[in-house]
mmCIF file of C-alpha atoms in Angstrom:
data_model
loop_
_atom_site.group_PDB
_atom_site.id
_atom_site.type_symbol
_atom_site.label_atom_id
_atom_site.label_comp_id
_atom_site.label_asym_id
_atom_site.label_seq_id
_atom_site.Cartn_x
_atom_site.Cartn_y
_atom_site.Cartn_z
ATOM 1 C CA MET A 1 79.437 100.575 136.535
ATOM 2 C CA ASP A 2 80.984 104.026 137.023
ATOM 3 C CA ARG A 3 80.121 107.006 134.816
ATOM 4 C CA ALA A 4 83.366 106.926 132.785
ATOM 5 C CA SER A 5 82.923 103.223 131.991
ATOM 6 C CA LYS A 6 79.306 103.774 131.008
ATOM 7 C CA ARG A 7 80.265 106.652 128.686
ATOM 8 C CA LYS A 8 82.996 104.544 127.083
ATOM 9 C CA ARG A 9 80.609 101.630 126.585
ATOM 10 C CA THR A 10 77.903 103.880 125.107
ATOM 11 C CA LYS A 11 80.389 105.525 122.730
ATOM 12 C CA GLN A 12 81.607 102.110 121.583
ATOM 13 C CA LEU A 13 77.996 101.012 121.025
ATOM 14 C CA LEU A 14 77.479 104.104 118.849
ATOM 15 C CA MET A 15 80.686 103.441 116.888
ATOM 16 C CA ASP A 16 79.876 99.776 116.296
ATOM 17 C CA ALA A 17 76.287 100.489 115.229
ATOM 18 C CA THR A 18 77.433 103.256 112.884
ATOM 19 C CA LYS A 19 79.990 101.009 111.181
ATOM 20 C CA GLU A 20 77.427 98.226 110.775
ATOM 21 C CA LEU A 21 74.855 100.604 109.296
ATOM 22 C CA VAL A 22 77.387 102.169 106.924
ATOM 23 C CA ARG A 23 78.240 98.655 105.678
ATOM 24 C CA GLU A 24 74.560 97.818 105.236
ATOM 25 C CA LYS A 25 73.085 101.085 103.919
ATOM 26 C CA GLY A 26 75.911 103.438 103.057
ATOM 27 C CA CYS A 27 76.378 106.886 104.553
ATOM 28 C CA SER A 28 73.712 108.759 102.599
ATOM 29 C CA LYS A 29 70.873 106.406 103.487
ATOM 30 C CA MET A 30 71.859 105.876 107.115
ATOM 31 C CA THR A 31 69.961 108.131 109.537
ATOM 32 C CA LEU A 32 70.164 108.944 113.213
ATOM 33 C CA ASN A 33 66.830 107.131 113.563
ATOM 34 C CA ASP A 34 68.597 103.996 112.292
ATOM 35 C CA ILE A 35 71.202 104.500 115.029
ATOM 36 C CA ILE A 36 68.448 104.913 117.637
ATOM 37 C CA GLU A 37 66.775 101.688 116.504
ATOM 38 C CA ARG A 38 70.042 99.750 116.348
ATOM 39 C CA THR A 39 71.435 100.882 119.703
ATOM 40 C CA GLY A 40 68.272 101.385 121.738
ATOM 41 C CA LEU A 41 69.630 104.782 122.798
ATOM 42 C CA SER A 42 67.375 107.808 122.959
ATOM 43 C CA LYS A 43 67.800 110.759 120.635
ATOM 44 C CA GLY A 44 68.924 112.824 123.630
ATOM 45 C CA ALA A 45 71.569 110.248 124.551
ATOM 46 C CA ILE A 46 72.970 110.325 121.021
ATOM 47 C CA TYR A 47 72.964 114.125 120.920
ATOM 48 C CA HIS A 48 74.878 114.064 124.188
ATOM 49 C CA TYR A 49 77.798 112.582 122.207
ATOM 50 C CA VAL A 50 77.373 114.175 118.765
ATOM 51 C CA LYS A 51 75.590 117.096 117.130
ATOM 52 C CA SER A 52 74.917 115.414 113.798
ATOM 53 C CA LYS A 53 75.230 112.283 111.706
ATOM 54 C CA ASP A 54 78.265 113.788 109.977
ATOM 55 C CA GLU A 55 79.999 114.352 113.304
ATOM 56 C CA LEU A 56 79.312 110.735 114.274
ATOM 57 C CA LEU A 57 80.824 109.588 110.972
ATOM 58 C CA ALA A 58 83.892 111.773 111.532
ATOM 59 C CA ILE A 59 84.378 110.220 114.978
ATOM 60 C CA VAL A 60 84.451 106.762 113.357
ATOM 61 C CA LEU A 61 87.295 107.974 111.102
ATOM 62 C CA GLU A 62 89.175 109.422 114.061
ATOM 63 C CA GLU A 63 88.685 106.203 116.035
ATOM 64 C CA ARG A 64 90.430 104.184 113.295
ATOM 65 C CA LEU A 65 93.345 106.593 113.244
ATOM 66 C CA GLU A 66 93.672 106.581 117.049
ATOM 67 C CA ASP A 67 93.572 102.769 117.077
ATOM 68 C CA ILE A 68 96.478 102.581 114.607
ATOM 69 C CA ASN A 69 98.413 105.142 116.649
ATOM 70 C CA ASP A 70 97.818 103.206 119.874
ATOM 71 C CA ARG A 71 98.983 99.938 118.272
ATOM 72 C CA PHE A 72 102.105 101.600 116.859
ATOM 73 C CA PHE A 73 103.172 102.992 120.235
ATOM 74 C CA ALA A 74 102.328 99.711 121.974
ATOM 75 C CA ALA A 75 104.844 98.017 119.635
ATOM 76 C CA VAL A 76 107.399 100.761 120.310
ATOM 77 C CA ASN A 77 106.888 100.476 124.072
ATOM 78 C CA LYS A 78 107.550 96.736 123.913
ATOM 79 C CA GLY A 79 111.139 97.751 123.261
ATOM 80 C CA ASN A 80 111.026 96.824 119.586
ATOM 81 C CA LYS A 81 114.165 98.441 118.151
ATOM 82 C CA GLU A 82 113.516 97.387 114.566
ATOM 83 C CA LEU A 83 111.597 99.465 112.066
ATOM 84 C CA ASP A 84 109.483 96.563 110.813
ATOM 85 C CA GLY A 85 107.650 95.769 114.081
ATOM 86 C CA PRO A 86 105.994 99.159 114.661
ATOM 87 C CA LEU A 87 105.565 99.696 110.892
ATOM 88 C CA GLN A 88 103.638 96.443 110.681
ATOM 89 C CA GLU A 89 101.217 97.816 113.279
ATOM 90 C CA ILE A 90 100.528 100.749 110.971
ATOM 91 C CA PHE A 91 100.231 98.618 107.873
ATOM 92 C CA LYS A 92 98.102 95.788 109.309
ATOM 93 C CA LYS A 93 94.935 97.570 108.289
ATOM 94 C CA LEU A 94 96.359 98.930 105.057
ATOM 95 C CA PRO A 95 94.525 96.382 102.872
ATOM 96 C CA THR A 96 91.235 97.877 104.112
ATOM 97 C CA LEU A 97 92.163 101.147 102.389
ATOM 98 C CA GLN A 98 91.285 99.549 99.072
ATOM 99 C CA ASP A 99 88.143 97.757 100.309
ATOM 100 C CA PRO A 100 85.118 99.569 98.809
ATOM 101 C CA LEU A 101 82.862 98.225 101.582
ATOM 102 C CA ASP A 102 85.105 99.268 104.466
ATOM 103 C CA PRO A 103 83.078 101.741 106.569
ATOM 104 C CA THR A 104 85.950 104.194 107.007
ATOM 105 C CA ASN A 105 86.510 104.384 103.237
ATOM 106 C CA ARG A 106 82.823 104.979 102.631
ATOM 107 C CA ILE A 107 82.724 107.610 105.375
ATOM 108 C CA PHE A 108 85.837 109.379 104.077
ATOM 109 C CA ILE A 109 84.455 109.628 100.536
ATOM 110 C CA TYR A 110 81.001 110.643 101.784
ATOM 111 C CA LEU A 111 82.382 113.430 103.977
ATOM 112 C CA LEU A 112 84.525 114.752 101.123
ATOM 113 C CA GLY A 113 81.313 115.044 99.130
ATOM 114 C CA GLN A 114 79.834 117.169 101.947
ATOM 115 C CA ASN A 115 82.878 119.457 102.052
ATOM 116 C CA ASP A 116 80.869 122.549 101.080
ATOM 117 C CA GLU A 117 79.285 122.414 104.546
ATOM 118 C CA PRO A 118 81.539 124.457 106.894
ATOM 119 C CA ALA A 119 81.168 122.021 109.816
ATOM 120 C CA VAL A 120 82.082 119.034 107.636
ATOM 121 C CA SER A 121 84.961 120.925 106.021
ATOM 122 C CA GLU A 122 86.342 121.555 109.511
ATOM 123 C CA MET A 123 85.986 117.851 110.412
ATOM 124 C CA ILE A 124 87.899 116.827 107.283
ATOM 125 C CA ARG A 125 90.634 119.409 107.940
ATOM 126 C CA ARG A 126 90.994 118.210 111.533
ATOM 127 C CA PHE A 127 91.179 114.562 110.415
ATOM 128 C CA TYR A 128 93.836 115.394 107.800
ATOM 129 C CA GLU A 129 95.958 117.323 110.292
ATOM 130 C CA GLN A 130 95.634 114.558 112.884
ATOM 131 C CA ALA A 131 96.717 111.948 110.321
ATOM 132 C CA ILE A 132 99.810 113.982 109.441
ATOM 133 C CA GLN A 133 100.605 114.629 113.117
ATOM 134 C CA PHE A 134 100.383 110.928 114.000
ATOM 135 C CA SER A 135 102.465 109.967 110.953
ATOM 136 C CA LYS A 136 105.115 112.498 111.936
ATOM 137 C CA GLN A 137 105.163 111.144 115.503
ATOM 138 C CA TRP A 138 105.739 107.624 114.139
ATOM 139 C CA ILE A 139 108.723 108.807 112.106
ATOM 140 C CA VAL A 140 110.165 110.807 114.994
ATOM 141 C CA ALA A 141 109.771 107.757 117.273
ATOM 142 C CA GLY A 142 111.792 105.765 114.735
ATOM 143 C CA GLN A 143 114.411 108.502 114.637
ATOM 144 C CA ASN A 144 114.611 108.579 118.435
ATOM 145 C CA ALA A 145 115.045 104.796 118.467
ATOM 146 C CA GLY A 146 117.879 105.074 115.947
ATOM 147 C CA VAL A 147 116.124 103.043 113.218
ATOM 148 C CA ILE A 148 115.313 106.031 110.988
ATOM 149 C CA SER A 149 117.981 108.564 110.096
ATOM 150 C CA LEU A 150 117.681 112.097 111.431
ATOM 151 C CA THR A 151 118.138 113.247 107.820
ATOM 152 C CA VAL A 152 114.615 112.020 106.992
ATOM 153 C CA ASP A 153 112.266 115.011 106.759
ATOM 154 C CA ALA A 154 109.514 113.768 109.084
ATOM 155 C CA GLU A 155 107.067 116.463 107.964
ATOM 156 C CA LYS A 156 107.391 115.670 104.249
ATOM 157 C CA ILE A 157 107.357 111.878 104.595
ATOM 158 C CA ALA A 158 104.369 112.084 106.967
ATOM 159 C CA GLU A 159 102.416 114.122 104.447
ATOM 160 C CA LEU A 160 103.432 111.799 101.597
ATOM 161 C CA PHE A 161 102.245 108.822 103.652
ATOM 162 C CA VAL A 162 98.868 110.483 104.240
ATOM 163 C CA LEU A 163 98.472 111.598 100.622
ATOM 164 C CA ILE A 164 99.120 108.095 99.265
ATOM 165 C CA SER A 165 96.819 106.472 101.808
ATOM 166 C CA TYR A 166 94.061 108.974 100.929
ATOM 167 C CA GLY A 167 94.588 108.242 97.233
ATOM 168 C CA ILE A 168 94.219 104.506 97.844
ATOM 169 C CA ARG A 169 91.087 105.222 99.880
ATOM 170 C CA MET A 170 89.631 107.284 97.022
ATOM 171 C CA ARG A 171 90.517 104.552 94.546
ATOM 172 C CA SER A 172 88.391 102.130 96.580
ATOM 173 C CA ALA A 173 85.316 103.908 95.201
ATOM 174 C CA ILE A 174 86.369 103.086 91.636
ATOM 175 C CA SER A 175 85.529 99.534 90.690
ATOM 176 C CA SER A 176 88.496 97.628 89.321
ATOM 177 C CA ASP A 177 89.618 94.034 89.476
ATOM 178 C CA SER A 178 93.307 94.735 89.899
ATOM 179 C CA TYR A 179 95.679 97.469 90.951
ATOM 180 C CA ALA A 180 99.302 97.986 89.975
ATOM 181 C CA PHE A 181 100.104 99.625 93.343
ATOM 182 C CA GLY A 182 98.748 97.708 96.318
ATOM 183 C CA PRO A 183 99.226 97.645 100.094
ATOM 184 C CA ASP A 184 102.488 95.676 99.910
ATOM 185 C CA ASP A 185 103.870 98.183 97.398
ATOM 186 C CA PHE A 186 102.875 101.019 99.716
ATOM 187 C CA LEU A 187 104.565 99.358 102.689
ATOM 188 C CA ASN A 188 107.754 98.709 100.710
ATOM 189 C CA PHE A 189 107.794 102.212 99.239
ATOM 190 C CA ILE A 190 107.502 103.939 102.619
ATOM 191 C CA ALA A 191 109.902 101.503 104.326
ATOM 192 C CA ASP A 192 112.464 102.095 101.554
ATOM 193 C CA LEU A 193 112.107 105.860 101.938
ATOM 194 C CA LEU A 194 112.670 105.585 105.672
ATOM 195 C CA ARG A 195 115.605 103.183 105.305
ATOM 196 C CA SER A 196 117.328 104.845 102.345
ATOM 197 C CA LYS A 197 118.458 107.813 104.402
ATOM 198 C CA LYS A 198 119.752 105.499 107.149
ATOM 199 C CA ASP A 199 122.118 103.501 104.895
#
């Protein structure tokens, strides 16, 4: 196995172990020693990839976002000229935003609670900006394909998309049996915003 493949495999092992441990223990109780035990990696090997537990958690968040972005552009590159196909790739994981046990929700809320730490604050800022940038790229791709009007303000709709998704993520920490605004409502709301300017 070449070095690049080994690095990719080790990073994936770290990501998978982190998500499992967050599900089992939560972010506060999970330690790097837990990661060492779960993966069999040495402390030095882990520190080769990350400087801290918080950085490892932030990478898990970024991985989810990059996965959604990759799936969106895979749908676009298949020549799908309809808005619904690529949008469905974004919204497939939307129900997890309201799952209180979803590792990325738990990580997001945990990191927000650590926001007074400058390094964590920077991680959260970077994640927010990346989410808006990806969302804007999705809208611009739709505009370039002719399925979203050029009159849609990509910057504003991208930020609205991120703000609502973050709100749903935060709501996951509040126990409730039912919600008036769910993933389908979110999908329809954003799709209507993107279509309304086209008609």
